[in-house]
Short mmCIF file of N, CA, C and O in Angstrom, two decimals:
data_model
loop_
_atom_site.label_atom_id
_atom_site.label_comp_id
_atom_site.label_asym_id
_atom_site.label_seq_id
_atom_site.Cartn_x
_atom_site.Cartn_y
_atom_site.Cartn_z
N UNK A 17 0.84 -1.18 0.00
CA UNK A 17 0.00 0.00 0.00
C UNK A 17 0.88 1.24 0.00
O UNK A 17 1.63 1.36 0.97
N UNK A 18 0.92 2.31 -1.08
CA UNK A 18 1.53 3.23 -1.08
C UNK A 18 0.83 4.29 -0.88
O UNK A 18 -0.21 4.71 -1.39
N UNK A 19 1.76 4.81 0.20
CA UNK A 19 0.78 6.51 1.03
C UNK A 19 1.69 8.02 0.53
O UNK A 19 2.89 8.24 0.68
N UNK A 20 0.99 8.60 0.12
CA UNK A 20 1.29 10.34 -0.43
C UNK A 20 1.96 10.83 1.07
O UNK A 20 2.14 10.20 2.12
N UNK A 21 2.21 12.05 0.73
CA UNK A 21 2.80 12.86 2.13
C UNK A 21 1.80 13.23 2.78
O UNK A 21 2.00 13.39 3.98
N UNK A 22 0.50 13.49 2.29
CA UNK A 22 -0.80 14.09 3.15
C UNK A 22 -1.55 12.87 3.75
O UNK A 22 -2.61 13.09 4.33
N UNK A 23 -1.21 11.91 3.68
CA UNK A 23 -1.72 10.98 4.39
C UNK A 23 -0.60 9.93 5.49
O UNK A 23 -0.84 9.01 6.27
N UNK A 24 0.31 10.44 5.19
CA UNK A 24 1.57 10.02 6.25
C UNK A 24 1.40 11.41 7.46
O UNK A 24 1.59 11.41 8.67
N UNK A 25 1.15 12.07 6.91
CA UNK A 25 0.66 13.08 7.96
C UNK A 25 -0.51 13.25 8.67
O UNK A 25 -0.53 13.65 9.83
N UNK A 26 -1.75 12.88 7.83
CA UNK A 26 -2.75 12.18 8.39
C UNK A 26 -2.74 11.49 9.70
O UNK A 26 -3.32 11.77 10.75
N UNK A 27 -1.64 10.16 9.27
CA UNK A 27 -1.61 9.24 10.56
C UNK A 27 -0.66 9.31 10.89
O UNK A 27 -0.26 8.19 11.20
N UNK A 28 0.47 10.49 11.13
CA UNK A 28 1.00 10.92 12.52
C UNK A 28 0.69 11.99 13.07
O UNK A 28 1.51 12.49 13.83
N UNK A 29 -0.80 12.75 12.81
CA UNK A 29 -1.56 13.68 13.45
C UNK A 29 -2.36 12.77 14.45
O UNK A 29 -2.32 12.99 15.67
N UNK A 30 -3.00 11.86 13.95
CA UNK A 30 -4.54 10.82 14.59
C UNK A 30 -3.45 10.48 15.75
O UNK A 30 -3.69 10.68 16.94
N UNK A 31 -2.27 9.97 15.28
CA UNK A 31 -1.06 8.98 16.51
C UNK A 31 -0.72 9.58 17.84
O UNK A 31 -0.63 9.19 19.01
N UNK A 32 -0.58 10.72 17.13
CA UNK A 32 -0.13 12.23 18.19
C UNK A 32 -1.22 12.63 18.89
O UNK A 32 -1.09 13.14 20.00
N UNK A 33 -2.46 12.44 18.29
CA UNK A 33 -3.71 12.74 19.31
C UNK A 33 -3.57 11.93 20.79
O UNK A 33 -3.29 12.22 21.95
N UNK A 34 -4.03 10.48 19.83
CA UNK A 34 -3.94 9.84 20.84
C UNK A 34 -2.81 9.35 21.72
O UNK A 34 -2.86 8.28 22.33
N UNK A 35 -2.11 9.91 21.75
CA UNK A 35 -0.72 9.43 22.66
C UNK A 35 -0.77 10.68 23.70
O UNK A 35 -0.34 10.60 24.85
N UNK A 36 -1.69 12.53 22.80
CA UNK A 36 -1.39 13.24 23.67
C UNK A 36 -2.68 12.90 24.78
O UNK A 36 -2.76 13.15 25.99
N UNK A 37 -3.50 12.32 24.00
CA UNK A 37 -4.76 11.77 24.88
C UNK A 37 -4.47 11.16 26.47
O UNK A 37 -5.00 11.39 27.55
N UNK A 38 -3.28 10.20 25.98
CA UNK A 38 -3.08 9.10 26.82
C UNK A 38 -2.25 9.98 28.16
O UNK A 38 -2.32 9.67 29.35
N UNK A 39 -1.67 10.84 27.73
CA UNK A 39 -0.38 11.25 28.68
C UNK A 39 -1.20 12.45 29.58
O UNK A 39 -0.84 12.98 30.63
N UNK A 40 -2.25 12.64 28.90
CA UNK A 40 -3.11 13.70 29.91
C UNK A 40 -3.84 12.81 30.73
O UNK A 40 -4.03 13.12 31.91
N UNK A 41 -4.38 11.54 30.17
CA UNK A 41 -5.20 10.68 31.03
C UNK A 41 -4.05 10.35 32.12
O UNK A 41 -4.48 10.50 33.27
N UNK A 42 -2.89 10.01 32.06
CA UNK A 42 -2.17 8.86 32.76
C UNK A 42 -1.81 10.40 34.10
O UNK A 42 -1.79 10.07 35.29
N UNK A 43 -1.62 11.61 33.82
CA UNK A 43 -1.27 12.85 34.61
C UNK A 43 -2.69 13.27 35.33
O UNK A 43 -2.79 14.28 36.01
N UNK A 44 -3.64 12.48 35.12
CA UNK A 44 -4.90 13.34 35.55
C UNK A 44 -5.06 11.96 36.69
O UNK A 44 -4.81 12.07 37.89
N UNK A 45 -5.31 11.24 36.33
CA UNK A 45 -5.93 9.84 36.95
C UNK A 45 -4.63 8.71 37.60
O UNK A 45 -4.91 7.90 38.49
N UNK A 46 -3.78 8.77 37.24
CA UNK A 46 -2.26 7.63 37.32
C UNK A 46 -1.55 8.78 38.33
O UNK A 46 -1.83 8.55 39.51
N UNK A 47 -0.75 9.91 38.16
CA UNK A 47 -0.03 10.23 39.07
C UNK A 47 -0.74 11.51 40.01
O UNK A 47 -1.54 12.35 39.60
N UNK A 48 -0.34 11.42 41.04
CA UNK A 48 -1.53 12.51 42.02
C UNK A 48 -0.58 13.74 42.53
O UNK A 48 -0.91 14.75 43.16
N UNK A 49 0.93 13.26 41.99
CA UNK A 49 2.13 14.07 42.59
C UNK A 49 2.38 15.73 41.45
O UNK A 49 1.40 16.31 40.96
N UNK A 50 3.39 16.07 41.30
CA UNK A 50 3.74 17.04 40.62
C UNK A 50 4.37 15.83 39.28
O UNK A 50 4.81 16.29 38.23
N UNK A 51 4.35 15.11 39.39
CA UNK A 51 4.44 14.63 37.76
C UNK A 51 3.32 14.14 37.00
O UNK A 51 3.38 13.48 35.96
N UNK A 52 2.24 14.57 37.66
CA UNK A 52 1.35 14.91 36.62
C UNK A 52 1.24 15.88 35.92
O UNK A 52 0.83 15.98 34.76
N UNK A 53 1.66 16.70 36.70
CA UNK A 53 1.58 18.21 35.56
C UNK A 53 2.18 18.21 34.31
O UNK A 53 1.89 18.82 33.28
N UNK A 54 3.40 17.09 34.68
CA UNK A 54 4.36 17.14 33.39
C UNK A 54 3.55 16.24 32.60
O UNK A 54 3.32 16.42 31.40
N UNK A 55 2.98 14.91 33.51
CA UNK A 55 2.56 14.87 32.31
C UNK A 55 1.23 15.35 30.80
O UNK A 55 1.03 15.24 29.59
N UNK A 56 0.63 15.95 32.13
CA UNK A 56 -0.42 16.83 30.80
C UNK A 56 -0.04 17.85 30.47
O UNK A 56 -0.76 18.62 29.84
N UNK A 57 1.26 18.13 30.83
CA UNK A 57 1.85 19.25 29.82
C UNK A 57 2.46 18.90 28.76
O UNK A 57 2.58 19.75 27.87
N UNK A 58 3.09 17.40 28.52
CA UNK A 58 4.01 16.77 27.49
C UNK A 58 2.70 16.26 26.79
O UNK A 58 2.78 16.19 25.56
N UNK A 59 1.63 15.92 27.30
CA UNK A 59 0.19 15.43 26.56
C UNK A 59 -0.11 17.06 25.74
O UNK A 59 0.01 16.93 24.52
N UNK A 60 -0.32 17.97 26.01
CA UNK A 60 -1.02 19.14 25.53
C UNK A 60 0.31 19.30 24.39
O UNK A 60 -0.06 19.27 23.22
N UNK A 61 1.58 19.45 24.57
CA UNK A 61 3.07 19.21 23.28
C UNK A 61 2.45 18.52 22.47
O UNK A 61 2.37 18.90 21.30
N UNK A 62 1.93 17.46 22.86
CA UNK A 62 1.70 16.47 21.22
C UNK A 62 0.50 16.84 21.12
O UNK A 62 0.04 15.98 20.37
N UNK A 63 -0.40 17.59 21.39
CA UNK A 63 -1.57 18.50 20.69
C UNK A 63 -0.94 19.12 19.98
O UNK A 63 -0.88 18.74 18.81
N UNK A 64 -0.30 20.19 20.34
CA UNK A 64 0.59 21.10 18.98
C UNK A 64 1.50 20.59 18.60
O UNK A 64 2.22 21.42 18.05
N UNK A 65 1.93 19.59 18.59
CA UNK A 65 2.52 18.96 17.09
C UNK A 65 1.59 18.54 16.39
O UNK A 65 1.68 19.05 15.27
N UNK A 66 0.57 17.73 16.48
CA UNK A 66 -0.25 16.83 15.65
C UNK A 66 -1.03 18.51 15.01
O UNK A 66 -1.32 18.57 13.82
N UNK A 67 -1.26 19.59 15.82
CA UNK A 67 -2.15 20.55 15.07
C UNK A 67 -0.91 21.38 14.16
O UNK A 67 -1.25 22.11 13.23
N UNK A 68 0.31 21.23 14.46
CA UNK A 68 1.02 21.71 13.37
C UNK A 68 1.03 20.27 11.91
O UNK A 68 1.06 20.56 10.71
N UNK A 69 1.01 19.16 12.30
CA UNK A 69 1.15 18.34 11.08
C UNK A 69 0.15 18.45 10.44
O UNK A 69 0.23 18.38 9.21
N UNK A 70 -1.08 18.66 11.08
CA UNK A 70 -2.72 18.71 10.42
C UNK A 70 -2.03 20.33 9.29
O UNK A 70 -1.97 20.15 8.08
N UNK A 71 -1.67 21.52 9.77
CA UNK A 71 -1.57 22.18 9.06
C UNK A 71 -0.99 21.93 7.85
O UNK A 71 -1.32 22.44 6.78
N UNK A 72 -0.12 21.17 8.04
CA UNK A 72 1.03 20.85 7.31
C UNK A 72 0.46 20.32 5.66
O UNK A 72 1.03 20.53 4.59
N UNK A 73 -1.02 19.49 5.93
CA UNK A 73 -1.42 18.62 5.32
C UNK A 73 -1.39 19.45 3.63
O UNK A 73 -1.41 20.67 3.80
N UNK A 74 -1.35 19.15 2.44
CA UNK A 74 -1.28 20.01 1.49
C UNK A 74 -0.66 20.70 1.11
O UNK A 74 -0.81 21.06 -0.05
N UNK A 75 0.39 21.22 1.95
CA UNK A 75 1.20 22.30 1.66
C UNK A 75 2.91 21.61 1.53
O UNK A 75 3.85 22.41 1.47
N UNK A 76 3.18 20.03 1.49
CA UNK A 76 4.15 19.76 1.82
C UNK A 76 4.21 18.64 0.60
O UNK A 76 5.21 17.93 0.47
#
């Protein structure tokens, strides 16, 4: 199966969601200390990457 550049970006935008998904869940619910913060702050990072690759889509 051969994928264009707008769809390799596609699915490392969707990837990046959900990983930033995961790292806000695991900082909200998993740690109760000050490393949660980090981690829904390194979760909210891969929001703006995946919303910079979404931009990206077309133009690359």
């Amino acid at each position: 199966m051969a994928m264009n550049k707008n769809a390799v970006l596609a699915w490392a935008t969707w990837i990046m969601i959900f990983v930033g998904l995961a790292l806000i869940a695991l900082g909200a619910f998993r740690y109760d200390e000050v490393a949660g913060w980090g981690f829904a702050a390194v979760g909210f990072g891969f929001f703006a990457n995946a919303w910079v690759f979404n931009a990206l889509k077309g133009r690359v």
